[in-house]
Amino acid sequence: MSARTAARDAEFTAYLQARQARLLRTAYLLTGDKHQAEDVLQTSLAKLYLAWDKVRDRDSVDAYVRRIMVNENNSLWRRGWRKREFTTEVLPEAPVTDTYDEGLGAALWSVVQSLPPKARAVVVLRYYEQLTEAETADLLGISVGTVKSQCSRAIATMRDRFPADLDPREQEEER
Amino acid sequence: MSDHEWESRVSRELGQRAQGLDETPFSLDQVKGRAGSIRRTRRLAVAGAVLASAAVVVPIAVVSGQGLGDTDSAPGPATSPTTSPTTSSATPTRATDGVTPAPAPTADAIGVDYLDGSTWVRPDGTAVPLDIAYRGGAVLGETLLGVRDNTDTNRHFIDVVSPDGAVGESIEITSGLAVSDDRSVVAFVEPNGDLMTMWDPAAGEGGRVAIASGLTVGTFTVDPIAVVGGPTCGPEDECRVFYNAGDGVSPPRVASSDGTDVLVVPGDVPAVAVSDASDAGLVTVQQTSQDQGSCNGLYDITSAAYLWTTCDRFLLDLNPAGSVVATTHAYLDGPGNGYVALVDAASQEEVARFDPSDGVVVTQTWLDDETLLALVLDGRGSSIWRFGTDGSSERVTSRSTGGGYDTSPTHVLLVGY
């Protein structure tokens, strides 16, 4: 292995150690499935590794790999990944009602999971990654207006789908 | 509850859902393993894209700092707006039977045909609207050969498109599309394994011929890389098609219109792929490929010997005269090449380098022996640059999309696929 390759690998290893867990969490929120998230993450990291010489000197490595993850997830979705079924010896978990919020959290998560991949990417980047509307638009290659409308639509969907007794406003009032 | 309260609630919920996922499941070796797989797949898939084109370069200082900017190419003059592709800077129109066509709209003329989204831009800037945005292609005379995929069936086609944008014949292919330096002949592989050459799409069987047959290697189909000779591959002319085996292992071969089909590099000399060939008898050859890079050489068919070899560069394209070879880093992959360096074919000395500081070079093609066109992709969009061997440089058209590196460039240089 050349000294240059060794140096590149050392840099990349440091990046892996520092950022991988965070990226896995984002991938999980994008995909809604841990195995799928790991697959998206591994492919995205591989693509990042291949382009490392080009992006490592920039401050935008996280944005670069986030963009790859979003595209990978959209690609998986287009390829019908979600139609696959896997056999397992472990019984699926029963629906969980979160005790901390009397089921509101699970209901919110359900809504997020039901969003189309691109809309969910907007929600994850805005509300989990805390990117600005402009940053989200830039990363996804869409307009700020589209980010705003996707977010508004997601929030409107939540309003529509929530039973009144799960509406946080109602909960606040009851308290 | 206000939108802000809903947003805060969603933020908290997402944070709690992801909480506890503190694993770092992948080691460097695992990442590199997947990267190697991706690279091999890409090499096989895009080998045909790195074909009869080459690059002349420009000193770094001339180019550095000249990113795409935020300015799209200037719109063409106002025209009768019958069709307006969203990705085009021009407002093209299509002639309609019985109706006097409006004056042809124009886009940025760069001297050769190219695609801007679903618009075919002719060398003089005339914009021709197309039904779809092709991912690659070539032009033979006045006919566009647009390469498209059917993603549902995973089949690939060449659409034969007339100058008014109408699609005539569609030809199924299982390979890339190679085109000669003078854009007179193309080569591709049909599903039956025939290596086809075509020089006159409108002439039916009189404008095309198979110069080799049964070309499959296991499950792989061979990929034509370069066409030399012509102007036809018929019996009156001599032409040769250099092709890779497609499996990344078997040595490259060259099929000729005289019926021969031989190894490009005979004997036990290593060679796994070719990336270009010139009428001058020079071929750029990839000798070996590893995860960390590749070793390559400039091979002279006449003397049956390598003029030189290197493990520091990947050889892309020869200019038509065979005097300059465009090269890039030995480690190929990512959305494009980080730079293109021009190397004197005789002395192996680097004479200039084009290193778009803010992007990567996706494809390049020689406009003539002194001028290179390069398609550059950066985080904001794509642009086409013209570079002269005298060091001059000019951005001839650009398109800001904000799509990032994983978005396909809006522009397509019609140098095959």
Tab-separated table of N, CA, C and O in Angstrom, chain A residues 56-150:
chain	number	residue	atom	x	y	z
A	56	ARG	N	-12.532	15.386	0.691
A	56	ARG	CA	-12.045	15.358	2.070
A	56	ARG	C	-11.577	16.720	2.561
A	56	ARG	O	-11.554	16.979	3.749
A	57	ASP	N	-11.154	17.587	1.650
A	57	ASP	CA	-10.645	18.877	2.081
A	57	ASP	C	-11.762	19.897	2.282
A	57	ASP	O	-11.508	21.044	2.553
A	58	ARG	N	-12.957	19.462	2.117
A	58	ARG	CA	-14.057	20.416	2.234
A	58	ARG	C	-14.748	20.265	3.582
A	58	ARG	O	-14.614	19.268	4.268
A	59	ASP	N	-15.508	21.251	3.872
A	59	ASP	CA	-16.292	21.174	5.106
A	59	ASP	C	-17.612	20.463	4.867
A	59	ASP	O	-18.419	20.341	5.788
A	60	SER	N	-17.817	20.023	3.643
A	60	SER	CA	-19.141	19.523	3.279
A	60	SER	C	-19.207	18.003	3.188
A	60	SER	O	-20.064	17.461	2.499
A	61	VAL	N	-18.319	17.310	3.903
A	61	VAL	CA	-18.322	15.853	3.785
A	61	VAL	C	-19.639	15.275	4.290
A	61	VAL	O	-20.233	14.390	3.660
A	62	ASP	N	-20.107	15.777	5.407
A	62	ASP	CA	-21.376	15.263	5.939
A	62	ASP	C	-22.518	15.503	4.946
A	62	ASP	O	-23.355	14.628	4.729
A	63	ALA	N	-22.524	16.690	4.368
A	63	ALA	CA	-23.583	16.992	3.389
A	63	ALA	C	-23.464	16.067	2.186
A	63	ALA	O	-24.473	15.591	1.645
A	64	TYR	N	-22.240	15.813	1.790
A	64	TYR	CA	-22.008	14.936	0.634
A	64	TYR	C	-22.563	13.550	0.907
A	64	TYR	O	-23.279	12.967	0.083
A	65	VAL	N	-22.241	12.993	2.069
A	65	VAL	CA	-22.681	11.626	2.346
A	65	VAL	C	-24.177	11.588	2.650
A	65	VAL	O	-24.865	10.622	2.323
A	66	ARG	N	-24.702	12.651	3.226
A	66	ARG	CA	-26.159	12.706	3.426
A	66	ARG	C	-26.880	12.673	2.088
A	66	ARG	O	-27.903	12.008	1.913
A	67	ARG	N	-26.337	13.416	1.142
A	67	ARG	CA	-26.954	13.449	-0.182
A	67	ARG	C	-26.931	12.054	-0.809
A	67	ARG	O	-27.907	11.610	-1.415
A	68	ILE	N	-25.816	11.367	-0.650
A	68	ILE	CA	-25.733	10.007	-1.191
A	68	ILE	C	-26.767	9.115	-0.509
A	68	ILE	O	-27.448	8.317	-1.158
A	69	MET	N	-26.892	9.254	0.805
A	69	MET	CA	-27.843	8.398	1.532
A	69	MET	C	-29.273	8.641	1.055
A	69	MET	O	-30.047	7.700	0.865
A	70	VAL	N	-29.612	9.907	0.892
A	70	VAL	CA	-30.966	10.219	0.423
A	70	VAL	C	-31.198	9.594	-0.949
A	70	VAL	O	-32.228	8.956	-1.205
A	71	ASN	N	-30.227	9.766	-1.826
A	71	ASN	CA	-30.391	9.220	-3.176
A	71	ASN	C	-30.425	7.696	-3.158
A	71	ASN	O	-31.172	7.070	-3.913
A	72	GLU	N	-29.582	7.106	-2.311
A	72	GLU	CA	-29.585	5.645	-2.211
A	72	GLU	C	-30.943	5.147	-1.736
A	72	GLU	O	-31.481	4.173	-2.243
A	73	ASN	N	-31.482	5.825	-0.736
A	73	ASN	CA	-32.765	5.397	-0.202
A	73	ASN	C	-33.861	5.562	-1.251
A	73	ASN	O	-34.704	4.682	-1.418
A	74	ASN	N	-33.835	6.675	-1.952
A	74	ASN	CA	-34.822	6.858	-3.030
A	74	ASN	C	-34.660	5.782	-4.081
A	74	ASN	O	-35.640	5.272	-4.627
A	75	SER	N	-33.420	5.427	-4.358
A	75	SER	CA	-33.163	4.408	-5.368
A	75	SER	C	-33.677	3.052	-4.910
A	75	SER	O	-34.288	2.310	-5.676
A	76	LEU	N	-33.427	2.726	-3.658
A	76	LEU	CA	-33.940	1.461	-3.115
A	76	LEU	C	-35.453	1.411	-3.212
A	76	LEU	O	-36.044	0.407	-3.577
A	77	TRP	N	-36.050	2.545	-2.890
A	77	TRP	CA	-37.504	2.594	-2.909
A	77	TRP	C	-38.027	2.380	-4.328
A	77	TRP	O	-38.973	1.647	-4.561
A	78	ARG	N	-37.339	3.028	-5.285
A	78	ARG	CA	-37.774	2.861	-6.680
A	78	ARG	C	-37.616	1.421	-7.133
A	78	ARG	O	-38.346	0.935	-7.965
A	79	ARG	N	-36.590	0.737	-6.591
A	79	ARG	CA	-36.355	-0.633	-7.028
A	79	ARG	C	-37.285	-1.619	-6.335
A	79	ARG	O	-37.169	-2.812	-6.529
A	80	GLY	N	-38.154	-1.092	-5.523
A	80	GLY	CA	-39.135	-1.977	-4.923
A	80	GLY	C	-38.660	-2.693	-3.685
A	80	GLY	O	-39.194	-3.734	-3.306
A	81	TRP	N	-37.640	-2.115	-3.048
A	81	TRP	CA	-37.108	-2.745	-1.846
A	81	TRP	C	-38.200	-3.040	-0.841
A	81	TRP	O	-38.234	-4.062	-0.193
A	82	ARG	N	-39.106	-2.091	-0.747
A	82	ARG	CA	-40.129	-2.230	0.281
A	82	ARG	C	-41.085	-3.379	0.014
A	82	ARG	O	-41.839	-3.761	0.874
A	83	LYS	N	-41.040	-3.897	-1.194
A	83	LYS	CA	-41.913	-5.015	-1.488
A	83	LYS	C	-41.299	-6.337	-1.041
A	83	LYS	O	-41.953	-7.359	-1.053
A	84	ARG	N	-40.018	-6.298	-0.676
A	84	ARG	CA	-39.387	-7.544	-0.285
A	84	ARG	C	-39.882	-7.996	1.084
A	84	ARG	O	-40.218	-7.189	1.925
A	85	GLU	N	-39.886	-9.274	1.236
A	85	GLU	CA	-40.228	-9.820	2.542
A	85	GLU	C	-39.108	-10.737	2.970
A	85	GLU	O	-38.529	-11.467	2.170
A	86	PHE	N	-38.768	-10.712	4.217
A	86	PHE	CA	-37.697	-11.531	4.743
A	86	PHE	C	-38.258	-12.483	5.788
A	86	PHE	O	-39.097	-12.098	6.602
A	87	THR	N	-37.769	-13.700	5.748
A	87	THR	CA	-38.178	-14.627	6.791
A	87	THR	C	-37.296	-14.429	8.006
A	87	THR	O	-36.132	-14.063	7.895
A	88	THR	N	-37.835	-14.650	9.156
A	88	THR	CA	-37.060	-14.485	10.371
A	88	THR	C	-37.587	-15.434	11.433
A	88	THR	O	-38.767	-15.792	11.428
A	89	GLU	N	-36.672	-15.858	12.296
A	89	GLU	CA	-37.098	-16.723	13.393
A	89	GLU	C	-37.579	-15.917	14.585
A	89	GLU	O	-38.062	-16.461	15.557
A	90	VAL	N	-37.397	-14.626	14.472
A	90	VAL	CA	-37.805	-13.765	15.580
A	90	VAL	C	-39.153	-13.155	15.258
A	90	VAL	O	-39.346	-12.556	14.200
A	91	LEU	N	-40.071	-13.339	16.168
A	91	LEU	CA	-41.394	-12.770	15.948
A	91	LEU	C	-41.318	-11.252	15.957
A	91	LEU	O	-40.549	-10.665	16.720
A	92	PRO	N	-42.084	-10.624	15.082
A	92	PRO	CA	-42.062	-9.166	15.089
A	92	PRO	C	-42.593	-8.625	16.404
A	92	PRO	O	-43.435	-9.239	17.055
A	93	GLU	N	-42.064	-7.467	16.719
A	93	GLU	CA	-42.513	-6.849	17.960
A	93	GLU	C	-43.960	-6.405	17.825
A	93	GLU	O	-44.410	-6.017	16.757
A	94	ALA	N	-44.649	-6.483	18.942
A	94	ALA	CA	-46.026	-5.991	18.945
A	94	ALA	C	-45.997	-4.468	18.890
A	94	ALA	O	-45.015	-3.848	19.268
A	95	PRO	N	-47.064	-3.888	18.381
A	95	PRO	CA	-47.113	-2.427	18.355
A	95	PRO	C	-46.846	-1.847	19.743
A	95	PRO	O	-47.330	-2.372	20.746
A	96	VAL	N	-46.079	-0.831	19.734
A	96	VAL	CA	-45.677	-0.254	21.006
A	96	VAL	C	-46.433	1.045	21.232
A	96	VAL	O	-46.554	1.873	20.336
A	97	THR	N	-46.968	1.178	22.396
A	97	THR	CA	-47.544	2.464	22.777
A	97	THR	C	-46.591	3.118	23.757
A	97	THR	O	-46.304	2.574	24.816
A	98	ASP	N	-46.050	4.231	23.331
A	98	ASP	CA	-45.052	4.879	24.160
A	98	ASP	C	-45.692	5.418	25.428
A	98	ASP	O	-46.661	6.167	25.372
A	99	THR	N	-45.093	5.017	26.511
A	99	THR	CA	-45.669	5.454	27.778
A	99	THR	C	-45.422	6.929	28.033
A	99	THR	O	-46.197	7.578	28.714
A	100	TYR	N	-44.333	7.433	27.423
A	100	TYR	CA	-44.001	8.813	27.751
A	100	TYR	C	-44.987	9.804	27.147
A	100	TYR	O	-45.086	10.928	27.569
A	101	ASP	N	-45.692	9.368	26.109
A	101	ASP	CA	-46.589	10.346	25.499
A	101	ASP	C	-47.929	9.733	25.115
A	101	ASP	O	-48.627	10.254	24.258
A	102	GLU	N	-48.273	8.623	25.725
A	102	GLU	CA	-49.572	7.997	25.517
A	102	GLU	C	-49.840	7.698	24.045
A	102	GLU	O	-50.949	7.842	23.558
A	103	GLY	N	-48.769	7.315	23.299
A	103	GLY	CA	-48.962	6.873	21.920
A	103	GLY	C	-48.769	7.935	20.871
A	103	GLY	O	-48.744	7.636	19.682
A	104	LEU	N	-48.635	9.171	21.264
A	104	LEU	CA	-48.461	10.218	20.265
A	104	LEU	C	-47.180	10.012	19.475
A	104	LEU	O	-47.148	10.177	18.259
A	105	GLY	N	-46.100	9.636	20.171
A	105	GLY	CA	-44.823	9.443	19.488
A	105	GLY	C	-44.931	8.376	18.417
A	105	GLY	O	-44.457	8.569	17.289
A	106	ALA	N	-45.541	7.253	18.771
A	106	ALA	CA	-45.692	6.171	17.798
A	106	ALA	C	-46.540	6.628	16.624
A	106	ALA	O	-46.267	6.278	15.463
A	107	ALA	N	-47.547	7.414	16.915
A	107	ALA	CA	-48.406	7.890	15.837
A	107	ALA	C	-47.650	8.847	14.920
A	107	ALA	O	-47.766	8.790	13.693
A	108	LEU	N	-46.848	9.712	15.512
A	108	LEU	CA	-46.044	10.624	14.704
A	108	LEU	C	-45.067	9.848	13.825
A	108	LEU	O	-44.899	10.126	12.643
A	109	TRP	N	-44.420	8.872	14.424
A	109	TRP	CA	-43.453	8.051	13.687
A	109	TRP	C	-44.151	7.323	12.551
A	109	TRP	O	-43.615	7.189	11.454
A	110	SER	N	-45.355	6.871	12.818
A	110	SER	CA	-46.120	6.183	11.779
A	110	SER	C	-46.392	7.105	10.597
A	110	SER	O	-46.291	6.705	9.424
A	111	VAL	N	-46.712	8.345	10.909
A	111	VAL	CA	-46.959	9.302	9.826
A	111	VAL	C	-45.678	9.546	9.034
A	111	VAL	O	-45.683	9.556	7.797
A	112	VAL	N	-44.582	9.735	9.750
A	112	VAL	CA	-43.306	9.979	9.056
A	112	VAL	C	-42.962	8.807	8.148
A	112	VAL	O	-42.537	8.979	7.005
A	113	GLN	N	-43.171	7.602	8.657
A	113	GLN	CA	-42.843	6.421	7.857
A	113	GLN	C	-43.733	6.283	6.629
A	113	GLN	O	-43.338	5.683	5.634
A	114	SER	N	-44.917	6.832	6.719
A	114	SER	CA	-45.838	6.685	5.593
A	114	SER	C	-45.585	7.705	4.493
A	114	SER	O	-46.153	7.609	3.410
A	115	LEU	N	-44.723	8.670	4.778
A	115	LEU	CA	-44.465	9.684	3.759
A	115	LEU	C	-43.653	9.082	2.616
A	115	LEU	O	-42.831	8.187	2.822
A	116	PRO	N	-43.843	9.579	1.403
A	116	PRO	CA	-42.975	9.158	0.295
A	116	PRO	C	-41.522	9.491	0.642
A	116	PRO	O	-41.263	10.424	1.419
A	117	PRO	N	-40.570	8.746	0.081
A	117	PRO	CA	-39.165	8.902	0.468
A	117	PRO	C	-38.649	10.333	0.389
A	117	PRO	O	-37.938	10.788	1.287
A	118	LYS	N	-38.982	11.034	-0.664
A	118	LYS	CA	-38.432	12.384	-0.801
A	118	LYS	C	-39.026	13.331	0.226
A	118	LYS	O	-38.342	14.187	0.772
A	119	ALA	N	-40.306	13.164	0.496
A	119	ALA	CA	-40.936	14.004	1.515
A	119	ALA	C	-40.365	13.670	2.890
A	119	ALA	O	-40.139	14.548	3.722
A	120	ARG	N	-40.118	12.371	3.119
A	120	ARG	CA	-39.546	11.998	4.416
A	120	ARG	C	-38.135	12.538	4.566
A	120	ARG	O	-37.722	12.937	5.660
A	121	ALA	N	-37.406	12.567	3.457
A	121	ALA	CA	-36.056	13.131	3.524
A	121	ALA	C	-36.111	14.591	3.938
A	121	ALA	O	-35.291	15.053	4.741
A	122	VAL	N	-37.075	15.317	3.413
A	122	VAL	CA	-37.227	16.718	3.805
A	122	VAL	C	-37.486	16.816	5.307
A	122	VAL	O	-36.867	17.613	6.018
A	123	VAL	N	-38.384	15.980	5.796
A	123	VAL	CA	-38.738	16.021	7.224
A	123	VAL	C	-37.526	15.657	8.088
A	123	VAL	O	-37.238	16.324	9.085
A	124	VAL	N	-36.807	14.615	7.698
A	124	VAL	CA	-35.648	14.180	8.506
A	124	VAL	C	-34.561	15.247	8.508
A	124	VAL	O	-33.982	15.562	9.552
A	125	LEU	N	-34.293	15.800	7.361
A	125	LEU	CA	-33.224	16.802	7.289
A	125	LEU	C	-33.604	18.076	8.039
A	125	LEU	O	-32.767	18.696	8.699
A	126	ARG	N	-34.854	18.456	7.944
A	126	ARG	CA	-35.280	19.692	8.609
A	126	ARG	C	-35.431	19.500	10.114
A	126	ARG	O	-34.957	20.312	10.892
A	127	TYR	N	-36.080	18.405	10.517
A	127	TYR	CA	-36.468	18.293	11.925
A	127	TYR	C	-35.546	17.406	12.755
A	127	TYR	O	-35.570	17.484	13.982
A	128	TYR	N	-34.751	16.580	12.104
A	128	TYR	CA	-33.767	15.815	12.865
A	128	TYR	C	-32.374	16.412	12.708
A	128	TYR	O	-31.701	16.724	13.681
A	129	GLU	N	-31.984	16.588	11.453
A	129	GLU	CA	-30.659	17.161	11.225
A	129	GLU	C	-30.641	18.660	11.516
A	129	GLU	O	-29.573	19.267	11.607
A	130	GLN	N	-31.821	19.244	11.629
A	130	GLN	CA	-31.943	20.670	11.949
A	130	GLN	C	-31.289	21.544	10.890
A	130	GLN	O	-30.725	22.603	11.190
A	131	LEU	N	-31.341	21.094	9.659
A	131	LEU	CA	-30.851	21.935	8.574
A	131	LEU	C	-31.859	23.042	8.306
A	131	LEU	O	-33.058	22.875	8.551
A	132	THR	N	-31.365	24.137	7.802
A	132	THR	CA	-32.283	25.214	7.427
A	132	THR	C	-33.031	24.809	6.164
A	132	THR	O	-32.675	23.838	5.481
A	133	GLU	N	-34.051	25.588	5.869
A	133	GLU	CA	-34.779	25.299	4.625
A	133	GLU	C	-33.853	25.413	3.417
A	133	GLU	O	-33.916	24.601	2.487
A	134	ALA	N	-32.992	26.405	3.444
A	134	ALA	CA	-32.072	26.591	2.314
A	134	ALA	C	-31.081	25.427	2.228
A	134	ALA	O	-30.778	24.932	1.130
A	135	GLU	N	-30.567	24.990	3.375
A	135	GLU	CA	-29.621	23.871	3.372
A	135	GLU	C	-30.292	22.584	2.891
A	135	GLU	O	-29.719	21.804	2.142
A	136	THR	N	-31.506	22.391	3.348
A	136	THR	CA	-32.247	21.199	2.915
A	136	THR	C	-32.506	21.234	1.417
A	136	THR	O	-32.331	20.236	0.711
A	137	ALA	N	-32.898	22.399	0.946
A	137	ALA	CA	-33.158	22.542	-0.490
A	137	ALA	C	-31.894	22.273	-1.294
A	137	ALA	O	-31.925	21.580	-2.315
A	138	ASP	N	-30.792	22.823	-0.818
A	138	ASP	CA	-29.529	22.652	-1.546
A	138	ASP	C	-29.128	21.187	-1.570
A	138	ASP	O	-28.714	20.654	-2.598
A	139	LEU	N	-29.258	20.522	-0.427
A	139	LEU	CA	-28.838	19.121	-0.353
A	139	LEU	C	-29.704	18.220	-1.229
A	139	LEU	O	-29.203	17.292	-1.854
A	140	LEU	N	-30.978	18.519	-1.268
A	140	LEU	CA	-31.883	17.660	-2.031
A	140	LEU	C	-32.030	18.106	-3.482
A	140	LEU	O	-32.648	17.404	-4.285
A	141	GLY	N	-31.468	19.256	-3.794
A	141	GLY	CA	-31.584	19.728	-5.164
A	141	GLY	C	-32.983	20.179	-5.520
A	141	GLY	O	-33.429	20.006	-6.649
A	142	ILE	N	-33.672	20.733	-4.555
A	142	ILE	CA	-35.022	21.228	-4.803
A	142	ILE	C	-35.086	22.677	-4.332
A	142	ILE	O	-34.142	23.191	-3.729
A	143	SER	N	-36.180	23.330	-4.619
A	143	SER	CA	-36.283	24.738	-4.241
A	143	SER	C	-36.670	24.876	-2.772
A	143	SER	O	-37.221	23.941	-2.161
A	144	VAL	N	-36.401	26.043	-2.233
A	144	VAL	CA	-36.813	26.317	-0.852
A	144	VAL	C	-38.331	26.228	-0.743
A	144	VAL	O	-38.875	25.740	0.259
A	145	GLY	N	-38.996	26.688	-1.782
A	145	GLY	CA	-40.455	26.612	-1.787
A	145	GLY	C	-40.953	25.177	-1.675
A	145	GLY	O	-41.937	24.901	-0.975
A	146	THR	N	-40.253	24.283	-2.349
A	146	THR	CA	-40.647	22.872	-2.264
A	146	THR	C	-40.413	22.326	-0.857
A	146	THR	O	-41.223	21.545	-0.333
A	147	VAL	N	-39.309	22.728	-0.240
A	147	VAL	CA	-39.060	22.293	1.142
A	147	VAL	C	-40.191	22.765	2.042
A	147	VAL	O	-40.733	22.001	2.852
A	148	LYS	N	-40.542	24.042	1.879
A	148	LYS	CA	-41.610	24.588	2.724
A	148	LYS	C	-42.924	23.838	2.499
A	148	LYS	O	-43.631	23.487	3.453
A	149	SER	N	-43.236	23.603	1.248
A	149	SER	CA	-44.525	22.950	0.962
A	149	SER	C	-44.517	21.499	1.453
A	149	SER	O	-45.530	21.001	1.956
A	150	GLN	N	-43.374	20.819	1.330
A	150	GLN	CA	-43.306	19.432	1.820
A	150	GLN	C	-43.479	19.385	3.332
A	150	GLN	O	-44.166	18.514	3.880
